[in-house]
mmCIF file of C-alpha atoms and ligand atoms in Angstrom:
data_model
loop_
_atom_site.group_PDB
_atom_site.id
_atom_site.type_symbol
_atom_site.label_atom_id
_atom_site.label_comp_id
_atom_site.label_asym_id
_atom_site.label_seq_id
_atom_site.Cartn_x
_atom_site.Cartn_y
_atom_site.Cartn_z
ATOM 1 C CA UNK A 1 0.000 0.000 0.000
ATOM 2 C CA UNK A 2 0.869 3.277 -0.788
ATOM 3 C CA UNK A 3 -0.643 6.492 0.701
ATOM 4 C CA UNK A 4 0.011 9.950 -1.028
ATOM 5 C CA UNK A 5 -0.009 13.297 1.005
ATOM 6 C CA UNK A 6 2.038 15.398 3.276
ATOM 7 C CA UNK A 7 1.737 14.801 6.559
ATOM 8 C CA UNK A 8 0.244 18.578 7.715
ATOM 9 C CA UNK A 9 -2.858 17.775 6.484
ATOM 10 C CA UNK A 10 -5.113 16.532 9.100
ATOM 11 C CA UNK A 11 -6.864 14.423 6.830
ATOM 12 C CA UNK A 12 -3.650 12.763 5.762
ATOM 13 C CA UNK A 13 -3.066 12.339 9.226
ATOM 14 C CA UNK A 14 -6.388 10.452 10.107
ATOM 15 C CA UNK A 15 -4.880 8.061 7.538
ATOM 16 C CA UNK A 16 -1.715 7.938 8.786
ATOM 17 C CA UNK A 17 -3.403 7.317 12.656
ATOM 18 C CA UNK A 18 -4.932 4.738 11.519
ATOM 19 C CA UNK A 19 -2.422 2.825 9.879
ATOM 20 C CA UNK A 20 -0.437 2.875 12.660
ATOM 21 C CA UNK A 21 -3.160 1.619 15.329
ATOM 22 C CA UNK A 22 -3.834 -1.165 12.757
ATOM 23 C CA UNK A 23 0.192 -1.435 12.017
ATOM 24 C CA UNK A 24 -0.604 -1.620 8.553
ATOM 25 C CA UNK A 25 2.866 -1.957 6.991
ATOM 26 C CA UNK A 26 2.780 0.955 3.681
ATOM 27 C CA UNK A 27 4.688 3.266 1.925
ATOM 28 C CA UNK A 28 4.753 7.057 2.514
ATOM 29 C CA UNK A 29 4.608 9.706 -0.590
ATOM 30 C CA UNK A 30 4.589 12.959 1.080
ATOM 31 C CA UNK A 31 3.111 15.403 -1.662
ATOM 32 C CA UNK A 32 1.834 18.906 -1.469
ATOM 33 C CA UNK A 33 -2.030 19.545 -3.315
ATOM 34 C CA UNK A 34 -0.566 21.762 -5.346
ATOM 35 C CA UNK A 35 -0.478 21.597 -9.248
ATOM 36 C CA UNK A 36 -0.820 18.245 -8.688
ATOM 37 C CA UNK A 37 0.084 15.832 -12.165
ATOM 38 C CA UNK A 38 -2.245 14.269 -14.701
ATOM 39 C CA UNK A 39 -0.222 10.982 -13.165
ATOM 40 C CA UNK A 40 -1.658 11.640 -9.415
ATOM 41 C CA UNK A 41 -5.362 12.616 -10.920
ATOM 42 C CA UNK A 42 -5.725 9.450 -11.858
ATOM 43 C CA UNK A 43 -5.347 8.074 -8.422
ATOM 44 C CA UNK A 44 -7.005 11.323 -6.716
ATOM 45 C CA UNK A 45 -9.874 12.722 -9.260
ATOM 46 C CA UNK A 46 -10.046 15.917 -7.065
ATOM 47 C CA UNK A 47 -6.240 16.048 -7.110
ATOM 48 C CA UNK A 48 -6.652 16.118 -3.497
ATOM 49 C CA UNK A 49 -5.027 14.563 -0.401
ATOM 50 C CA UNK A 50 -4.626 12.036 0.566
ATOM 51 C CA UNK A 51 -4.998 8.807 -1.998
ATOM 52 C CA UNK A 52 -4.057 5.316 -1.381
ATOM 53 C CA UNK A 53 -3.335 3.079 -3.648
ATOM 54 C CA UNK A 54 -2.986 -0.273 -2.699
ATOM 55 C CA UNK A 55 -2.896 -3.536 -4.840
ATOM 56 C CA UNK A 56 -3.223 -1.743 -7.647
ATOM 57 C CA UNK A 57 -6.328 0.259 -7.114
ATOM 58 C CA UNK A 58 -6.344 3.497 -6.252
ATOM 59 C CA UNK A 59 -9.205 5.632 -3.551
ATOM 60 C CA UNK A 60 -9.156 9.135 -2.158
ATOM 61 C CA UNK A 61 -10.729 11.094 0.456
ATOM 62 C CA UNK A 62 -9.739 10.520 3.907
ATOM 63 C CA UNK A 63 -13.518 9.012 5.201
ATOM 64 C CA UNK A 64 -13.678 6.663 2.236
ATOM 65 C CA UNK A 65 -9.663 5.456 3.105
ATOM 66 C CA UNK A 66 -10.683 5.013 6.694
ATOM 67 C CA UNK A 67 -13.431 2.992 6.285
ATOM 68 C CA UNK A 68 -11.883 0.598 3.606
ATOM 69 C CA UNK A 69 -9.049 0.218 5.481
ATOM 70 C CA UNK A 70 -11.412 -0.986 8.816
ATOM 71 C CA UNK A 71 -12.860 -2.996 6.493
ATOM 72 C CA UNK A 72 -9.845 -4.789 5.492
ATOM 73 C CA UNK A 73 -7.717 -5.166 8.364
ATOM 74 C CA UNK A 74 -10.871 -5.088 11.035
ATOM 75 C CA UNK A 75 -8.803 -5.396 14.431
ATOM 76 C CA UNK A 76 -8.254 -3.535 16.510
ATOM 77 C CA UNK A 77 -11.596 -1.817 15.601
ATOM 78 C CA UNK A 78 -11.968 1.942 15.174
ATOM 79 C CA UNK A 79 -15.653 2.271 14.952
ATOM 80 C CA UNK A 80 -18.035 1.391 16.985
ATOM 81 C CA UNK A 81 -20.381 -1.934 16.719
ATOM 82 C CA UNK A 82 -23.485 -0.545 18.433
ATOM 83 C CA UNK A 83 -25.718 1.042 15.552
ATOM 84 C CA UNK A 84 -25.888 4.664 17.286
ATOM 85 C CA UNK A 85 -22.289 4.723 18.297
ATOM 86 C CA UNK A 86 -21.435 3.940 14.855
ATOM 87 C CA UNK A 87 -23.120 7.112 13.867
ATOM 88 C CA UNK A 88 -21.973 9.448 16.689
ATOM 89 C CA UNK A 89 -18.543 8.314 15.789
ATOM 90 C CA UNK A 90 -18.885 9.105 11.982
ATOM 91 C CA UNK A 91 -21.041 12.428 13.310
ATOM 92 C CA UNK A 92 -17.975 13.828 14.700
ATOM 93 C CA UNK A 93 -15.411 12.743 12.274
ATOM 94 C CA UNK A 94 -17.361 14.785 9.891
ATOM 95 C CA UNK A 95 -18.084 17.223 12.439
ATOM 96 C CA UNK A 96 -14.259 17.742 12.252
ATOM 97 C CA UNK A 97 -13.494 17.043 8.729
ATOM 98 C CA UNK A 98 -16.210 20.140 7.685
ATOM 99 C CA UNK A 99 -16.791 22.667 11.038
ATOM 100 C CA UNK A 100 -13.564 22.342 12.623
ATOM 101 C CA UNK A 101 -11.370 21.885 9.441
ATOM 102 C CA UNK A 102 -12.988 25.282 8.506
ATOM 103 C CA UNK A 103 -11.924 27.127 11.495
ATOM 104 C CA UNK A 104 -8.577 25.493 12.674
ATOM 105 C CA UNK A 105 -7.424 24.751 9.149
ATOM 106 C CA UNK A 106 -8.584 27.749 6.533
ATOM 107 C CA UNK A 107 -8.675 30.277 9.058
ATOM 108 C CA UNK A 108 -5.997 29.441 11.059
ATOM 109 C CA UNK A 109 -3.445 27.036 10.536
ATOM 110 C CA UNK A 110 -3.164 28.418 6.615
ATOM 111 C CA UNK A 111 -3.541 31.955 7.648
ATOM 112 C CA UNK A 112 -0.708 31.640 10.010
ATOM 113 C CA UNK A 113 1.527 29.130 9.088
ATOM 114 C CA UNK A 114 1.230 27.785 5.208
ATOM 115 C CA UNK A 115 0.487 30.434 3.672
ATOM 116 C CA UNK A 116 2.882 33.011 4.816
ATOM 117 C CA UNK A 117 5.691 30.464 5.293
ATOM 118 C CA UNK A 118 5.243 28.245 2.334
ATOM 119 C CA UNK A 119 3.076 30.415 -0.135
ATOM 120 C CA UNK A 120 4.471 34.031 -0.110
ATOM 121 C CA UNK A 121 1.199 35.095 1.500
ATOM 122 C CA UNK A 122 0.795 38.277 3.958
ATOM 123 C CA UNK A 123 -0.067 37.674 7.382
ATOM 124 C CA UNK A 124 -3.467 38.823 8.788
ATOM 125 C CA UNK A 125 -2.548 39.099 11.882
ATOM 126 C CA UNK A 126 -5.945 40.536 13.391
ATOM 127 C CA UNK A 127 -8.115 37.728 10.559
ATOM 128 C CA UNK A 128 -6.751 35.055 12.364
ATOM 129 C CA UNK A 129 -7.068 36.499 15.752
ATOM 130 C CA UNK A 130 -10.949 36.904 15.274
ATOM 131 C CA UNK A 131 -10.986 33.315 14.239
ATOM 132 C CA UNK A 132 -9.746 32.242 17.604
ATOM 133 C CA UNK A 133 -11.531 34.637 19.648
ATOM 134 C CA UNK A 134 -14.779 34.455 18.067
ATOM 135 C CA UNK A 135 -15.295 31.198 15.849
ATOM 136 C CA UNK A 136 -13.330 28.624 17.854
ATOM 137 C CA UNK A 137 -14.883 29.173 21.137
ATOM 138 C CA UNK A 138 -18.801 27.584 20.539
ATOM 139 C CA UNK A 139 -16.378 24.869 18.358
ATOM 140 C CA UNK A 140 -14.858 23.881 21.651
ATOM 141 C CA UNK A 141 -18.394 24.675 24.000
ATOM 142 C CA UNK A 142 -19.874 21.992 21.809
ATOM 143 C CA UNK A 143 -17.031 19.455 22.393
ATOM 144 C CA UNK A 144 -16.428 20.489 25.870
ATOM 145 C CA UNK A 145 -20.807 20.012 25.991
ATOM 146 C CA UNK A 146 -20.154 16.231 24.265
ATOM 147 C CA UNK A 147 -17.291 14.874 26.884
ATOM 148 C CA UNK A 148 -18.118 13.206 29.637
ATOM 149 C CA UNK A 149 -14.239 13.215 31.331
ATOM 150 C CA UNK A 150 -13.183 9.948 29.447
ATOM 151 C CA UNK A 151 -10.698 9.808 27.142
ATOM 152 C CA UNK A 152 -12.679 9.171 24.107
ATOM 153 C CA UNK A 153 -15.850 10.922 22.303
ATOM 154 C CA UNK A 154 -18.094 7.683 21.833
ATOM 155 C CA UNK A 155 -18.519 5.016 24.167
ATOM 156 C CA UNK A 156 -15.871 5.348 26.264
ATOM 157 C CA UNK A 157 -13.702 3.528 23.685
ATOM 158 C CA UNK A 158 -10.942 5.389 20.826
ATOM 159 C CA UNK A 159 -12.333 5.566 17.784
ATOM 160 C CA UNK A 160 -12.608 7.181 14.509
ATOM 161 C CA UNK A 161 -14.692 10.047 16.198
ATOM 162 C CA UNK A 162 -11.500 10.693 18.129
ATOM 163 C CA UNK A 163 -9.286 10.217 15.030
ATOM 164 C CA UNK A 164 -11.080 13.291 13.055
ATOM 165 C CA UNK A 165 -11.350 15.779 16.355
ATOM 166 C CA UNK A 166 -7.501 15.009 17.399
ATOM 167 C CA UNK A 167 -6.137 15.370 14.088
ATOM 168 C CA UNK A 168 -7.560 18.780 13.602
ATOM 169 C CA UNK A 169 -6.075 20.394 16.892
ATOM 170 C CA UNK A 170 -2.612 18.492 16.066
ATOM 171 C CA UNK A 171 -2.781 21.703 13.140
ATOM 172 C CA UNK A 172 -4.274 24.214 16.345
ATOM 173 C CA UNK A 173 -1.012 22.880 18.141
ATOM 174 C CA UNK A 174 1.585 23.809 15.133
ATOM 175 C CA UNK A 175 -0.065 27.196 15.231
ATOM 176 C CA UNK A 176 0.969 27.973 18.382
ATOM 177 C CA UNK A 177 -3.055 28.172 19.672
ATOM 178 C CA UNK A 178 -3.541 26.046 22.787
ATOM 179 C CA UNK A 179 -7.066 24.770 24.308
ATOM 180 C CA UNK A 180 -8.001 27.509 27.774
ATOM 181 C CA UNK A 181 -7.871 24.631 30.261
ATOM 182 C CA UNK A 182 -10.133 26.964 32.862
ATOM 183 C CA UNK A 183 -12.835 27.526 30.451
ATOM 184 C CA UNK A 184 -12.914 24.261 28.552
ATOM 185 C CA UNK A 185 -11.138 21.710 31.162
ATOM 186 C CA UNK A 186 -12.854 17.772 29.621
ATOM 187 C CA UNK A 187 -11.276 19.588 26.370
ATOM 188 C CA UNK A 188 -8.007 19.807 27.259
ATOM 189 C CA UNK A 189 -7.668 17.048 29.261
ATOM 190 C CA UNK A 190 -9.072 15.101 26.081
ATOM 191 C CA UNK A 191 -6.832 16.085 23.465
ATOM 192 C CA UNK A 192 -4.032 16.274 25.619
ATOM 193 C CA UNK A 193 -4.511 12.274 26.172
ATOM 194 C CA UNK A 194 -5.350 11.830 22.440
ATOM 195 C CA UNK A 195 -2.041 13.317 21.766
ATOM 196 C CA UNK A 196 -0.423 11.195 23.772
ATOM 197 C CA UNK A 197 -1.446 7.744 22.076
ATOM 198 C CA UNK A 198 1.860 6.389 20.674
ATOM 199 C CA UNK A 199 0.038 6.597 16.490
ATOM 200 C CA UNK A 200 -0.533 10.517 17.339
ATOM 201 C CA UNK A 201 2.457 11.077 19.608
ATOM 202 C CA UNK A 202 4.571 10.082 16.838
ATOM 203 C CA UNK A 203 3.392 11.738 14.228
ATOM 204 C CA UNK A 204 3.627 15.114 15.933
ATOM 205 C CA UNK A 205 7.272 14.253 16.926
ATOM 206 C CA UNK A 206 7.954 14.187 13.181
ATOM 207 C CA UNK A 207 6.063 17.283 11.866
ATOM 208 C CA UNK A 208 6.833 19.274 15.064
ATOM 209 C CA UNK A 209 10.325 20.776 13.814
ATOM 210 C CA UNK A 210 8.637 22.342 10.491
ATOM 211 C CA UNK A 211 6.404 24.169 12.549
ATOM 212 C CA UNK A 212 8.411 24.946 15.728
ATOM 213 C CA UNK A 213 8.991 29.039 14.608
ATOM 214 C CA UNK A 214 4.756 29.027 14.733
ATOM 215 C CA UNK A 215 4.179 26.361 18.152
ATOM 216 C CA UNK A 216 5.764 28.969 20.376
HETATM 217 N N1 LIG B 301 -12.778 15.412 2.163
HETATM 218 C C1 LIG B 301 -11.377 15.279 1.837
HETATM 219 C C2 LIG B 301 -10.685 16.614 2.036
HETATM 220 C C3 LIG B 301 -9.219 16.556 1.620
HETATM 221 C C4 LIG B 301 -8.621 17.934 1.500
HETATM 222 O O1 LIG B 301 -9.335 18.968 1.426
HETATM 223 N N2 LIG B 301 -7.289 17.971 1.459
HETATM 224 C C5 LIG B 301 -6.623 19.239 1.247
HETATM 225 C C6 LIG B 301 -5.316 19.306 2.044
HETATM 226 S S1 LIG B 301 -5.600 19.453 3.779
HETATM 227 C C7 LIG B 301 -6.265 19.352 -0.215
HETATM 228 O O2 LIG B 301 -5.848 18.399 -0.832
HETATM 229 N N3 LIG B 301 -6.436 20.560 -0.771
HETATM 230 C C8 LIG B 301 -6.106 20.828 -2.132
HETATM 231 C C9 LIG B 301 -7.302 21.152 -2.964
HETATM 232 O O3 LIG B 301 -8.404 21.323 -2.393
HETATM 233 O O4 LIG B 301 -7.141 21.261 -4.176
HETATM 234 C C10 LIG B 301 -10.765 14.190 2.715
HETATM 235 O O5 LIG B 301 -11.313 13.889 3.783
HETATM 236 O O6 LIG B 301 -9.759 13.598 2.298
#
């Protein structure tokens, strides 16, 4: 297997979470979404990331990987088995792959880091500060609302649910924006222990050093 993306993206990194809780041995192409080839089209119609392709036969979009790859290699499991758990857990990893992805990726972590870093682009310094005083805050009242001081979004157990959230504020983290333990305590105390799972805890060791200038 081969998955295709670099490893900022949060939704490269819900891949790359759950290969590593499966241990699903793969190869790693780091690319960048931008002008992607013809070639990588092919394997990603949107030219987006990430893609797998594996035996042969190429799929995109993080969800879609996710699920195939619980599919084949079921243990240990990373959704739920009871019906409604199943759909809180896919609830919030779309929860974070659309509301949270719009906040603490385009408004944020781009504004801040990629694009003045990587793509020549000015920083706004006050844009980005109204995203974290004013949008992220009923973001984190609903999660702080949803946790019930355990370690995991749905049913007590890790699962995909926590996959989606805890990749997203890996991206808060590079950005230098932390989680106000006073006013949202079951939040921080959540994605600090998400963080710390070996699959996540590794993969921010590795990305850390590109972003340590912003982290501060
Ligand atoms: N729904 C997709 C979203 C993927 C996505 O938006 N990836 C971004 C990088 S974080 C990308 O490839 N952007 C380039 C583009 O939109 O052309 C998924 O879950 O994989």
């Amino acid at each position: 297997m081969k998955l295709y993306g670099a490893g900022a993206s949060p939704f490269v990194r819900k891949v790359r979470v759950v290969l590593a809780e499966k241990n699903i041995k793969h190869e790693h192409d780091p690319i960048l979404p931008f002008n992607v080839s013809a070639e990588y089209k092919k394997i990603s119609p949107l030219g987006k990331i990430p893609a797998i392709v594996d035996d042969g036969k190429p799929l995109s979009d993080s969800s879609v990987i996710c699920a195939y790859l619980e599919r084949k290699h079921p243990q240990p499991a990373l959704y739920p088995s009871d019906p409604y758990e199943f759909g809180r857990a896919l609830w919030f990893e779309e929860y974070a792959d659309s509301a949270l992805v719009n906040v603490i990726g385009a408004k944020i972590f781009f504004k801040k880091v990629i694009g003045p870093a990587f793509l020549n682009q000015p920083y706004d310094e006050a844009a980005v500060r109204s995203a974290i005083d004013d949008d992220l805050p009923p973001l984190f009242d609903y999660l702080e609302g949803q946790l019930d001081g355990k370690d995991a979004l749905v049913g007590g157990r890790f699962s995909i649910a926590d996959i989606g959230v805890g990749s997203q504020f890996v991206n808060l983290r590079h950005a230098g924006v932390g989680v106000d333990t006073k006013r949202w305590p079951k939040l921080t105390r959540y994605i600090a222990a998400v963080h710390e799972r070996p699959s996540f805890k590794t993969l921010i060791a590795e990305e850390a050093p590109t972003f340590a200038q912003f982290s501060k």
